[in-house]
Amino acid sequence: MSTENWQNQAAETQHNSEGQQYLSFVLDAEEYGIDILRVQELRGWTPVTPVPDMPEYIKGVLNLRGAIVPVVDLRKRFGLPEKDYGPTTVVIVIKVDSGTKERIMGIIVDAVAETYTLTQDQIQPPPQIGGGISSEFITGLVAQEEKMIVLMDIDELMNSDELAIDVPALSNAK
Amino acid sequence: MSIDLSQFIATFLEESYEGIDVMENSLLSLEADDDEAINVIFRAAHSIKGGAGTFGFNEVADFTHVVETLLDEVRSGQQNVTPDLINLLLESVDCIKGLLEATQDGPQADLQQIEDVKQRLQVYIVAHDGADDASEENTEDSAGTEDQSWEIHFSAESEILENGHEPALMFSALADLGTLSVTAELDALPALSECDPQLLYLSWSLNCQSDCPKSEIAEVFEWVEDECRLVINKIVSQKAHSRNWQISFAPQSDVLNTGNDPALMFIALAELGDLKVVANTDKLLSLHEHIADALHISWQLSLNADCEKQQIADIFEWVEDLCELQISELSATDKQQNNAVDAKDTSAGTADNKKADGDKAKARSSKAAESTSIRVDTDKIDSLINRVGELVITQAMLGQVGDDLSDIAGVNTERLQEGLEQLERNTRDLQEDVMRVRMLPVSFVFNRFPRLVHDVSGKLSKKVELIISGEQTEIDKTVMEKIGDPMVHLVRNSLDHGLEEPAQRIAAGKPETGTLKLDAYHQGGFVVIDIIDDGNGLNTEKIRAKAIEKELITQDQQLSDDEINGLIFKPGFSTADVVSDLSGRGVGLDVVMRNIESLGGQVSVKSEPGKGSAFSIKLPLTLAILEGQLVRVHEDTYVIPLVSIVETIVINKEGKNPIAGEEKLLHFRDEYISHLDLKKLFNLPGADSAAGSDTTLVAIVENAGKKVGLVVDELYGQQQVVIKSLEVNFKRIEGLSGATILGDGSVALILDVAGLIQRGLNFEVASAVQSRNKLQNERTQGYL
């Protein structure tokens, strides 16, 4: 994305107050967007402490200035092919609404791409059958310059399966 | 009044509950002639009454007033302290508590019971007084059908306006009580040119025609009572007889230095009636010895006036600490003062005097307390503790950087290291100090037991002596809050099932009165609370039988007595039909154990048949920090709470006893214990390779009397770690009690031994199922 584009987007924000800003990131050559207000910070990849007996996609926990924050590898979460973590690998620290409380969690993505300001009418409804990720986590699709951006519902995603607060004790039988 | 009082209600309630605790404790230790204890109770009741009136909790105020009246009679020696009286007062305390709770959305107070207690209190008061004046006093005080008026003299300090008090508002509050006429006294008014608009030069005489009790009038002035001179007199229609007062007034020699002038007092007295003054000059020094400001004269005054004792006392109010003052009424005349109203006034007057004394004493002591303690929201302290925790981690991080730099010689490196050492010391001290802020003496929990023991033993008609020791041992507030209920349960348990009835005890050759001992002390980084009774002890046979019935153990299982006794903490042991035998309230000891373990503590029981049982609770000093043993499992560092570790040992192949081809048991000090391979349990790689090696490193841990060996790869150091919750941003994970941050900034997980054992059991079951399935599959495939 060019600076010009960013400026266009910024200008658009001013013109369209109803627009919502999204941060997009790259995952296996696809671009996904999440509500930018949910993003607390971006961190480079540093090794995390694995938590025993968790599904593979929960990489572990990291120390975020004293808070213990779980980190999820989105590639693994969606069953995408593995890729070594490199200099562009980013942990996006997000605020997740978990019903009774807000949790701080991290997601590992290939790289951060852009920010967009999108209005409601630019967003198309999610398809019945998704691509890389399950359609239940998709809130909509947006076409931007011949690219498709998948908007993700992070609350749905980060409260699913073993990430949910009250999961009955995991079966230890493996 | 225009002040929004609601913001003070919480404080009032908090103080009242404290007051109630004080009353309860003092009542329980109350013996005849213990003036100080009675005073303490009286003061607490008085404060509650005053506060309740201010905040409009009239039921509380009314009820407490009756209690106070009785207490006052006790204080003045008119009532004897009997067990009955104490019980009645204890019930009254419960009523006050109930009424207070009812004001805060609590359950509705039991009005029937309150009325009942109130009646009994009044019976006491009346029974003593014999005369009808007491009942009249009550009807008068509460109903107040008579016409009466109050004369109020109010002169305030000149700065009172700056403090935000507005006499006009007080007067309008008075006007709400009845018909009010106000006369301002202008004597002190300076010339207009000298007037400071911020200061008050006026004083007032007010006449309020109202049938309200005196306390209601006093309440109007409650906020300024420290800053004004207030005289409230009841004007009764009957002209009272002139009374003779004998006053002996011996001020200290430095009274003049305090700005008090006896001459002015005498003038004030003279305003009340005929005054005769006789100076006593015995102590007067010869002229050359005389010091200008010292006073060596005392006086005998006789006053013939229609006034109350209180009015006289009021005049000496400012010097009462600085003098010996005796005010007595000469009874020669007017002995026939049996007018009920007058009599009431006199007693009210003296009562008020006493009240004033009590209040002053309290104000003094609370002032002293104020300078040494403040109330702080625990949230603020917790965030402070968190912040310090961060600082400790940062300090550790910097320390490591410093160590890494130590190869590089240079002046700056040295200075850096010196600085880092200082930082470490200071951080450690800071952390200890901050932790101590949260510590409270365990007496906060122990205090409730005298009452509990009194009540329960009364109900069970057992004689019990409660011995409390070590109540000054300090413990974290959070731990304290959570330890109360389990302790109540254990104490009740001891009273109910441990201690026998007097007859039984005598038959067993024991003293009739049983003893229940509560003891608290420090042991290492822990606080131990012992609950010891000299009762019958646990019935080991019965427990064993019950455990077999509940299938907790098998018929042929050989267990030591201690192990059998430990079974009473098992969930499922306390079921309905066991309740009558061992518990009684449907809450099992397993709940006690769970609560204590959730605090990172342990509970154990020792019992000797016929001699008694001893429950021992071991608690961490704080929930925020844990003494941990750092261990390596695979590539990661884990923390095992030091409290759980019995021993760490290296065992070689011979130490392992294969059972059915699998090495599951360890031989450890004449015991066989099962072991858990953490790598296997956590599904970490390399689990199988360890099994093949010759030696294994095992940390023997204990929980609920059950020992398990945890197989680890390496032992690191022991250190204090700051406990971080995994639940805040993630969730509870079985087998882990939290996480901590190590010196290098990485996260280490803290193992929860109880959870691990549970998890280990599941694991065993699961792998058994799995291997059987595997076998099954192989067979099926073989058939195919």
Coordinates of N, CA, C and O in Angstrom, one line a residue, chain B residues 500-584:
Chain B
E500 N -16.9 -33.3 75.1 CA -18.0 -34.1 75.6 C -18.8 -33.3 76.6 O -18.4 -32.2 77.0
E501 N -20.0 -33.8 76.9 CA -20.8 -33.1 77.9 C -20.1 -33.3 79.3 O -19.4 -34.3 79.5
P502 N -20.4 -32.4 80.2 CA -19.7 -32.4 81.6 C -19.8 -33.8 82.2 O -18.7 -34.3 82.7
A503 N -20.9 -34.4 82.2 CA -21.1 -35.7 82.8 C -20.1 -36.7 82.2 O -19.4 -37.5 83.0
Q504 N -20.1 -36.8 80.9 CA -19.2 -37.7 80.2 C -17.7 -37.4 80.6 O -17.0 -38.4 80.7
R505 N -17.4 -36.1 80.6 CA -16.0 -35.8 80.9 C -15.6 -36.3 82.3 O -14.6 -36.8 82.5
I506 N -16.5 -36.0 83.3 CA -16.2 -36.5 84.6 C -16.1 -38.0 84.7 O -15.1 -38.5 85.3
A507 N -16.9 -38.7 84.0 CA -16.9 -40.1 83.9 C -15.5 -40.6 83.3 O -15.0 -41.6 83.7
A508 N -15.0 -39.8 82.4 CA -13.7 -40.2 81.7 C -12.5 -39.7 82.6 O -11.4 -39.8 82.1
G509 N -12.8 -39.1 83.7 CA -11.8 -38.6 84.6 C -11.1 -37.4 84.1 O -9.9 -37.1 84.4
K510 N -11.9 -36.6 83.4 CA -11.3 -35.3 82.9 C -12.0 -34.2 83.7 O -13.0 -34.3 84.2
P511 N -11.3 -33.0 83.7 CA -12.0 -31.9 84.3 C -13.4 -31.6 83.6 O -13.5 -31.8 82.4
E512 N -14.3 -31.1 84.4 CA -15.6 -30.9 83.8 C -15.6 -29.9 82.7 O -16.4 -30.1 81.7
T513 N -14.8 -28.9 82.8 CA -14.8 -27.9 81.7 C -13.7 -28.3 80.7 O -12.6 -28.5 81.0
G514 N -14.2 -28.4 79.5 CA -13.3 -28.7 78.4 C -12.5 -27.5 77.9 O -13.0 -26.3 78.2
T515 N -11.4 -27.7 77.3 CA -10.7 -26.5 76.8 C -10.6 -26.6 75.3 O -10.5 -27.7 74.7
L516 N -10.7 -25.4 74.7 CA -10.6 -25.3 73.3 C -9.5 -24.3 73.1 O -9.6 -23.2 73.6
K517 N -8.4 -24.7 72.4 CA -7.3 -23.7 72.3 C -7.2 -23.3 70.8 O -7.2 -24.1 69.9
L518 N -7.1 -22.0 70.7 CA -6.7 -21.4 69.3 C -5.4 -20.8 69.4 O -5.1 -20.0 70.3
D519 N -4.5 -21.2 68.5 CA -3.2 -20.7 68.6 C -2.7 -20.3 67.2 O -3.0 -21.1 66.3
A520 N -2.0 -19.2 67.1 CA -1.4 -18.9 65.8 C 0.0 -18.5 66.0 O 0.4 -18.0 67.0
Y521 N 0.8 -19.0 65.0 CA 2.2 -18.7 65.1 C 2.9 -18.8 63.7 O 2.3 -19.4 62.8
H522 N 4.0 -18.2 63.6 CA 4.8 -18.2 62.3 C 5.6 -19.5 62.3 O 6.2 -19.9 63.3
Q523 N 5.7 -20.0 61.1 CA 6.6 -21.2 60.9 C 7.2 -21.0 59.5 O 6.4 -21.2 58.5
G524 N 8.4 -20.7 59.4 CA 9.0 -20.5 58.1 C 8.2 -19.3 57.4 O 7.9 -18.3 58.0
G525 N 7.9 -19.5 56.2 CA 7.1 -18.4 55.5 C 5.6 -18.6 55.6 O 4.9 -18.1 54.8
F526 N 5.2 -19.3 56.7 CA 3.8 -19.6 56.8 C 3.3 -19.2 58.1 O 4.0 -19.0 59.1
V527 N 2.0 -19.1 58.2 CA 1.3 -18.9 59.5 C 0.5 -20.2 59.8 O -0.1 -20.7 58.9
V528 N 0.7 -20.7 61.0 CA 0.0 -21.9 61.4 C -1.0 -21.5 62.4 O -0.8 -20.8 63.3
I529 N -2.3 -22.0 62.2 CA -3.3 -21.8 63.2 C -3.7 -23.2 63.7 O -4.1 -24.1 62.9
D530 N -3.6 -23.4 65.0 CA -4.0 -24.7 65.6 C -5.3 -24.5 66.3 O -5.6 -23.5 67.0
I531 N -6.2 -25.5 66.1 CA -7.4 -25.6 66.8 C -7.4 -26.9 67.6 O -7.5 -28.0 67.0
I532 N -7.2 -26.8 68.9 CA -6.9 -28.0 69.7 C -8.0 -28.1 70.8 O -8.3 -27.2 71.5
D533 N -8.6 -29.3 70.8 CA -9.6 -29.5 71.9 C -9.1 -30.8 72.7 O -8.4 -31.6 72.3
D534 N -9.6 -30.8 74.0 CA -9.2 -32.0 74.8 C -10.4 -32.9 75.0 O -10.7 -33.4 76.0
G535 N -11.1 -33.0 73.9 CA -12.3 -33.9 73.9 C -12.0 -35.3 73.6 O -11.0 -35.8 74.0
N536 N -12.9 -35.9 72.9 CA -12.9 -37.4 72.8 C -12.0 -37.8 71.7 O -11.7 -39.0 71.6
G537 N -11.6 -36.9 70.8 CA -10.8 -37.3 69.7 C -11.6 -38.0 68.6 O -12.9 -38.1 68.7
L538 N -11.0 -38.3 67.5 CA -11.8 -38.8 66.4 C -11.9 -40.3 66.6 O -11.1 -41.0 67.1
N539 N -13.1 -40.8 66.1 CA -13.3 -42.2 66.2 C -12.8 -42.9 65.0 O -13.5 -43.0 64.0
T540 N -11.6 -43.4 65.1 CA -10.9 -43.9 63.9 C -11.6 -45.1 63.3 O -11.8 -45.2 62.0
E541 N -12.1 -45.9 64.1 CA -12.9 -47.1 63.6 C -14.1 -46.7 62.8 O -14.4 -47.2 61.7
K542 N -14.8 -45.8 63.4 CA -16.0 -45.3 62.7 C -15.7 -44.7 61.4 O -16.4 -44.9 60.4
I543 N -14.7 -43.9 61.4 CA -14.3 -43.2 60.1 C -13.9 -44.3 59.1 O -14.3 -44.2 57.9
R544 N -13.2 -45.2 59.5 CA -12.7 -46.3 58.6 C -13.9 -47.0 58.0 O -14.0 -47.2 56.8
A545 N -14.9 -47.4 58.9 CA -16.1 -48.1 58.4 C -16.8 -47.2 57.4 O -17.3 -47.7 56.4
K546 N -16.9 -45.9 57.8 CA -17.7 -45.0 56.9 C -17.0 -44.9 55.6 O -17.7 -44.8 54.5
A547 N -15.7 -44.8 55.6 CA -14.9 -44.7 54.4 C -15.1 -45.9 53.5 O -15.2 -45.8 52.2
I548 N -15.1 -47.0 54.1 CA -15.3 -48.3 53.3 C -16.7 -48.3 52.7 O -16.9 -48.6 51.5
E549 N -17.6 -47.8 53.5 CA -19.0 -47.8 53.0 C -19.1 -46.8 51.9 O -19.9 -47.1 50.9
K550 N -18.4 -45.7 51.9 CA -18.5 -44.7 50.9 C -17.5 -45.1 49.7 O -17.3 -44.3 48.8
E551 N -16.9 -46.2 49.8 CA -16.0 -46.7 48.8 C -14.8 -45.7 48.6 O -14.3 -45.6 47.5
L552 N -14.4 -45.1 49.6 CA -13.2 -44.2 49.5 C -12.0 -45.1 49.7 O -10.9 -44.8 49.2
I553 N -12.1 -46.1 50.5 CA -11.0 -47.1 50.6 C -11.6 -48.5 50.5 O -12.8 -48.6 50.6
T554 N -10.7 -49.4 50.3 CA -11.2 -50.8 50.2 C -11.1 -51.5 51.6 O -10.3 -51.0 52.4
Q555 N -11.8 -52.5 51.8 CA -11.8 -53.2 53.0 C -10.4 -53.7 53.5 O -10.1 -53.5 54.6
D556 N -9.6 -54.1 52.5 CA -8.3 -54.6 52.9 C -7.2 -53.6 52.9 O -6.0 -54.0 53.0
Q557 N -7.5 -52.4 52.7 CA -6.5 -51.3 52.6 C -5.9 -51.1 54.0 O -6.6 -50.9 54.9
Q558 N -4.6 -51.1 54.1 CA -3.9 -50.9 55.3 C -3.6 -49.4 55.4 O -2.8 -48.9 54.6
L559 N -4.1 -48.7 56.4 CA -3.8 -47.3 56.6 C -3.4 -47.0 58.0 O -3.9 -47.6 58.9
S560 N -2.5 -46.0 58.1 CA -2.2 -45.6 59.5 C -3.4 -44.8 60.1 O -4.2 -44.3 59.3
D561 N -3.4 -44.6 61.4 CA -4.5 -43.8 62.0 C -4.6 -42.4 61.4 O -5.6 -41.9 61.2
D562 N -3.4 -41.8 61.2 CA -3.4 -40.5 60.7 C -4.0 -40.4 59.3 O -4.7 -39.5 58.9
E563 N -3.7 -41.4 58.5 CA -4.2 -41.5 57.2 C -5.8 -41.7 57.2 O -6.5 -41.0 56.4
I564 N -6.2 -42.5 58.1 CA -7.7 -42.7 58.3 C -8.3 -41.4 58.7 O -9.3 -41.0 58.1
N565 N -7.7 -40.7 59.7 CA -8.3 -39.4 60.1 C -8.3 -38.4 59.0 O -9.2 -37.6 58.9
G566 N -7.3 -38.5 58.1 CA -7.3 -37.6 57.0 C -8.4 -37.8 56.0 O -8.8 -36.9 55.3
L567 N -9.1 -38.9 56.1 CA -10.2 -39.2 55.2 C -11.4 -38.3 55.5 O -12.2 -38.1 54.6
I568 N -11.5 -37.7 56.7 CA -12.6 -36.9 56.9 C -12.6 -35.7 56.1 O -13.6 -35.0 55.9
F569 N -11.5 -35.3 55.4 CA -11.5 -34.2 54.5 C -11.9 -34.6 53.1 O -11.9 -33.7 52.2
K570 N -12.1 -35.8 52.9 CA -12.4 -36.3 51.5 C -13.8 -35.8 51.1 O -14.8 -35.9 51.9
P571 N -13.9 -35.3 49.9 CA -15.2 -35.0 49.4 C -16.0 -36.3 49.3 O -15.5 -37.4 49.0
G572 N -17.3 -36.2 49.6 CA -18.1 -37.4 49.6 C -18.2 -38.1 50.9 O -19.0 -38.9 51.2
F573 N -17.2 -37.8 51.8 CA -17.3 -38.4 53.1 C -18.4 -37.8 53.9 O -19.1 -38.5 54.6
S574 N -18.6 -36.5 53.7 CA -19.7 -35.9 54.5 C -21.0 -35.9 53.7 O -21.2 -35.0 52.9
T575 N -21.7 -37.0 53.8 CA -23.0 -37.0 53.1 C -24.0 -37.1 54.2 O -23.7 -37.3 55.4
A576 N -25.3 -37.0 53.8 CA -26.4 -36.8 54.7 C -26.3 -37.6 56.0 O -26.4 -37.1 57.1
D577 N -26.1 -38.9 55.8 CA -26.2 -39.8 57.0 C -24.9 -39.7 57.8 O -24.9 -40.3 58.9
V578 N -23.9 -39.1 57.3 CA -22.7 -38.9 58.2 C -22.8 -37.7 59.0 O -22.2 -37.6 60.1
V579 N -23.6 -36.8 58.5 CA -23.7 -35.5 59.2 C -24.0 -35.6 60.7 O -23.3 -35.0 61.5
S580 N -24.9 -36.4 61.0 CA -25.2 -36.6 62.5 C -24.1 -37.1 63.3 O -23.9 -36.8 64.4
D581 N -23.2 -37.9 62.6 CA -22.1 -38.4 63.3 C -20.9 -37.5 63.5 O -20.3 -37.4 64.5
L582 N -20.6 -36.8 62.4 CA -19.3 -36.1 62.4 C -19.4 -34.7 62.1 O -18.5 -33.9 62.4
S583 N -20.4 -34.3 61.4 CA -20.4 -32.8 61.1 C -21.6 -32.2 61.7 O -21.5 -31.8 62.9
G584 N -22.7 -32.1 61.1 CA -23.8 -31.5 61.8 C -24.5 -30.4 61.0 O -25.7 -30.1 61.2

